[in-house]
Amino acid sequence: MRNNNIFYRVLKLDKNVYNELVADPSSVQRAGAIWIVSYLITILSAVTLIRNFADFLKSNLSLIASGLPEDSLIEIRDAISELEVLFDTEASASALASSLGGGLASALFGISFIYLITKYLFRKDPTFFQILVIFGFSSIPTLLNMPILFIDSLVIQGMILFLTSIYSIICLGSGLKQVYYLRNIETILLVIGSSMASSIFLPGS
């Protein structure tokens, strides 16, 4: 399958795409590449959103906190400046590499959770290869975070980041349900559980 065709079918929640992907031995390399790119784009998008929010606060602080004394305004401005420096650092190559390492650990923990619950609680016959493929390709929606890096509207940036994150979770559930013939409640439990398990290794957790 061509990549553009795969992306379209994943985004439209095609009922057969994941079964076809797990049957293709080359899918795991593509899944890994998609996950890494989507993760880095999401991190940069989140940093951009927070940086723009800090700029908004700094520009409108006198209106937002008009009733505060001058000393408090100075403290808030200093805190915003420190936040900007922090997120400028987070966008550096070394910080992104470190974040990627934490993200990989988080993803592997979530994948292991899915494997264990699917195998021993739901009595299915999963493989790590299959779950890696599902996990990687389900991150395709977060590639759509790219426009956040080039637009200035905080509302639009926030909506894009929120919607792509939710849709990525939906795609993960769709893939797991499709490959392992799970019931809706089983799918929901797996997705929520894996998200909670993954958060243990997220940067800053």
Short mmCIF file of C-alpha atoms in Angstrom, two decimals:
data_model
loop_
_atom_site.label_atom_id
_atom_site.label_comp_id
_atom_site.label_asym_id
_atom_site.label_seq_id
_atom_site.Cartn_x
_atom_site.Cartn_y
_atom_site.Cartn_z
CA MET A 1 0.00 0.00 0.00
CA ARG A 2 1.15 3.51 -0.78
CA ASN A 3 1.67 5.77 2.22
CA ASN A 4 -0.86 8.39 1.11
CA ASN A 5 -3.48 5.67 0.71
CA ILE A 6 -2.66 4.27 4.15
CA PHE A 7 -2.91 7.71 5.77
CA TYR A 8 -6.31 8.31 4.18
CA ARG A 9 -7.65 4.91 5.24
CA VAL A 10 -6.41 5.28 8.81
CA LEU A 11 -7.95 8.75 9.09
CA LYS A 12 -11.31 7.57 7.80
CA LEU A 13 -11.25 4.58 10.22
CA ASP A 14 -11.21 1.99 7.46
CA LYS A 15 -12.40 -1.38 8.82
CA ASN A 16 -9.66 -3.45 7.17
CA VAL A 17 -6.56 -1.25 7.08
CA TYR A 18 -5.00 -2.46 10.33
CA ASN A 19 -5.48 -6.12 9.46
CA GLU A 20 -3.66 -5.48 6.19
CA LEU A 21 -0.89 -3.57 7.94
CA VAL A 22 -0.17 -6.25 10.56
CA ALA A 23 0.05 -8.82 7.76
CA ASP A 24 2.86 -6.82 6.10
CA PRO A 25 6.32 -7.45 7.66
CA SER A 26 7.58 -4.03 6.52
CA SER A 27 4.85 -2.20 8.44
CA VAL A 28 6.77 -2.05 11.71
CA GLN A 29 9.53 0.15 10.24
CA ARG A 30 6.98 2.55 8.79
CA ALA A 31 5.00 2.54 12.03
CA GLY A 32 8.11 3.46 14.01
CA ALA A 33 9.02 6.27 11.62
CA ILE A 34 5.47 7.66 11.68
CA TRP A 35 5.37 7.59 15.47
CA ILE A 36 8.74 9.36 15.86
CA VAL A 37 7.84 12.11 13.38
CA SER A 38 4.37 12.60 14.84
CA TYR A 39 5.75 12.70 18.38
CA LEU A 40 8.34 15.36 17.54
CA ILE A 41 5.75 17.43 15.65
CA THR A 42 3.40 17.22 18.63
CA ILE A 43 6.12 18.28 21.08
CA LEU A 44 7.09 21.25 18.91
CA SER A 45 3.43 22.16 18.46
CA ALA A 46 2.80 22.08 22.21
CA VAL A 47 5.88 24.23 22.82
CA THR A 48 4.71 26.69 20.16
CA LEU A 49 1.24 26.88 21.70
CA ILE A 50 2.58 27.52 25.21
CA ARG A 51 5.12 30.05 23.94
CA ASN A 52 2.40 31.95 22.07
CA PHE A 53 0.22 31.85 25.17
CA ALA A 54 3.08 33.34 27.20
CA ASP A 55 3.47 36.09 24.58
CA PHE A 56 -0.27 36.78 24.78
CA LEU A 57 -0.12 37.06 28.56
CA LYS A 58 2.89 39.37 28.43
CA SER A 59 1.26 41.63 25.83
CA ASN A 60 -2.07 41.86 27.64
CA LEU A 61 -0.94 41.62 31.24
CA SER A 62 -1.82 45.21 32.06
CA LEU A 63 -5.43 44.54 30.97
CA ILE A 64 -5.77 41.06 32.47
CA ALA A 65 -4.32 41.98 35.86
CA SER A 66 -5.20 45.67 35.96
CA GLY A 67 -6.15 45.57 39.64
CA LEU A 68 -2.88 44.12 40.89
CA PRO A 69 -0.12 46.23 42.46
CA GLU A 70 2.98 47.02 40.41
CA ASP A 71 5.19 44.62 42.38
CA SER A 72 2.87 41.72 41.57
CA LEU A 73 2.84 42.64 37.89
CA ILE A 74 6.64 42.64 37.83
CA GLU A 75 6.72 39.18 39.46
CA ILE A 76 4.23 37.84 36.91
CA ARG A 77 6.27 39.30 34.03
CA ASP A 78 9.42 37.68 35.42
CA ALA A 79 7.62 34.33 35.72
CA ILE A 80 6.42 34.59 32.12
CA SER A 81 9.95 35.43 30.96
CA GLU A 82 11.30 32.38 32.79
CA LEU A 83 8.61 30.25 31.15
CA GLU A 84 9.64 31.55 27.72
CA VAL A 85 13.29 30.72 28.39
CA LEU A 86 12.28 27.24 29.57
CA PHE A 87 10.31 26.46 26.43
CA ASP A 88 12.96 27.96 24.16
CA THR A 89 15.31 25.43 25.76
CA GLU A 90 12.74 22.63 25.29
CA ALA A 91 12.75 23.31 21.54
CA SER A 92 16.51 22.75 21.24
CA ALA A 93 17.87 19.66 19.51
CA SER A 94 19.26 18.14 22.71
CA ALA A 95 16.00 18.71 24.58
CA LEU A 96 14.01 17.16 21.74
CA ALA A 97 16.31 14.12 21.75
CA SER A 98 15.85 13.74 25.49
CA SER A 99 12.08 14.15 25.13
CA LEU A 100 12.04 11.55 22.38
CA GLY A 101 13.81 9.08 24.67
CA GLY A 102 11.19 9.64 27.34
CA GLY A 103 8.45 9.34 24.74
CA LEU A 104 9.82 6.01 23.50
CA ALA A 105 9.89 4.65 27.05
CA SER A 106 6.33 5.88 27.54
CA ALA A 107 5.15 4.28 24.29
CA LEU A 108 6.82 0.95 25.05
CA PHE A 109 5.22 0.88 28.49
CA GLY A 110 1.81 1.53 26.94
CA ILE A 111 2.39 -1.14 24.30
CA SER A 112 3.41 -3.64 26.98
CA PHE A 113 0.26 -2.82 28.93
CA ILE A 114 -1.89 -3.47 25.86
CA TYR A 115 -0.09 -6.76 25.21
CA LEU A 116 -0.49 -8.05 28.76
CA ILE A 117 -4.14 -7.07 29.15
CA THR A 118 -5.09 -8.35 25.71
CA LYS A 119 -3.33 -11.67 26.23
CA TYR A 120 -4.05 -12.50 29.86
CA LEU A 121 -7.29 -10.67 30.61
CA PHE A 122 -9.10 -10.71 27.27
CA ARG A 123 -7.61 -14.11 26.25
CA LYS A 124 -6.57 -13.00 22.77
CA ASP A 125 -3.39 -13.92 20.92
CA PRO A 126 -1.53 -10.63 20.40
CA THR A 127 2.07 -10.11 19.31
CA PHE A 128 4.30 -7.13 20.05
CA PHE A 129 4.75 -6.71 16.29
CA GLN A 130 1.00 -6.26 15.79
CA ILE A 131 0.63 -3.79 18.66
CA LEU A 132 3.68 -1.79 17.52
CA VAL A 133 2.13 -1.47 14.07
CA ILE A 134 -1.27 -0.45 15.44
CA PHE A 135 0.29 2.00 17.89
CA GLY A 136 2.53 3.60 15.28
CA PHE A 137 -0.08 4.02 12.56
CA SER A 138 -2.70 5.27 15.01
CA SER A 139 -0.48 8.33 15.58
CA ILE A 140 -1.07 9.50 11.99
CA PRO A 141 -3.67 12.13 13.04
CA THR A 142 -1.05 13.97 15.11
CA LEU A 143 0.93 14.63 11.93
CA LEU A 144 -1.82 17.18 11.28
CA ASN A 145 -0.38 19.28 14.13
CA MET A 146 2.16 20.66 11.65
CA PRO A 147 0.11 23.82 10.83
CA ILE A 148 0.39 24.87 14.50
CA LEU A 149 4.03 25.75 13.81
CA PHE A 150 2.98 28.32 11.20
CA ILE A 151 -0.18 29.96 12.56
CA ASP A 152 -0.57 32.51 15.34
CA SER A 153 -4.14 32.01 16.58
CA LEU A 154 -4.12 30.47 20.05
CA VAL A 155 -7.68 29.21 19.63
CA ILE A 156 -6.95 27.43 16.36
CA GLN A 157 -3.69 26.01 17.71
CA GLY A 158 -5.43 24.67 20.81
CA MET A 159 -8.29 23.18 18.80
CA ILE A 160 -5.94 21.42 16.38
CA LEU A 161 -3.81 19.96 19.18
CA PHE A 162 -6.86 18.79 21.12
CA LEU A 163 -8.69 17.28 18.15
CA THR A 164 -5.68 15.44 16.75
CA SER A 165 -4.88 13.98 20.17
CA ILE A 166 -8.44 12.72 20.61
CA TYR A 167 -8.59 11.35 17.07
CA SER A 168 -5.29 9.53 17.54
CA ILE A 169 -6.79 7.77 20.57
CA ILE A 170 -9.85 6.87 18.50
CA CYS A 171 -7.60 5.44 15.79
CA LEU A 172 -5.75 3.35 18.39
CA GLY A 173 -9.02 1.96 19.67
CA SER A 174 -10.21 1.29 16.13
CA GLY A 175 -7.05 -0.66 15.32
CA LEU A 176 -7.15 -2.76 18.49
CA LYS A 177 -10.83 -3.53 18.06
CA GLN A 178 -10.31 -4.44 14.40
CA VAL A 179 -7.37 -6.79 14.87
CA TYR A 180 -8.44 -8.47 18.13
CA TYR A 181 -12.24 -8.38 17.71
CA LEU A 182 -12.71 -6.58 21.01
CA ARG A 183 -15.98 -5.42 22.46
CA ASN A 184 -16.48 -1.67 22.87
CA ILE A 185 -15.96 -1.77 26.63
CA GLU A 186 -12.76 -3.80 26.21
CA THR A 187 -11.47 -1.31 23.66
CA ILE A 188 -12.22 1.64 25.93
CA LEU A 189 -10.52 -0.02 28.90
CA LEU A 190 -7.43 -0.81 26.82
CA VAL A 191 -7.10 2.69 25.42
CA ILE A 192 -7.63 4.44 28.77
CA GLY A 193 -5.39 1.99 30.60
CA SER A 194 -2.57 2.26 28.09
CA SER A 195 -2.78 6.07 28.17
CA MET A 196 -2.51 6.05 31.95
CA ALA A 197 0.34 3.53 31.87
CA SER A 198 2.20 5.56 29.24
CA SER A 199 1.92 8.75 31.29
CA ILE A 200 4.26 7.29 33.91
CA PHE A 201 7.22 7.85 31.61
CA LEU A 202 6.12 11.11 30.03
CA PRO A 203 8.62 13.98 30.46
CA GLY A 204 7.86 15.88 33.62
CA SER A 205 5.70 13.14 35.14
#
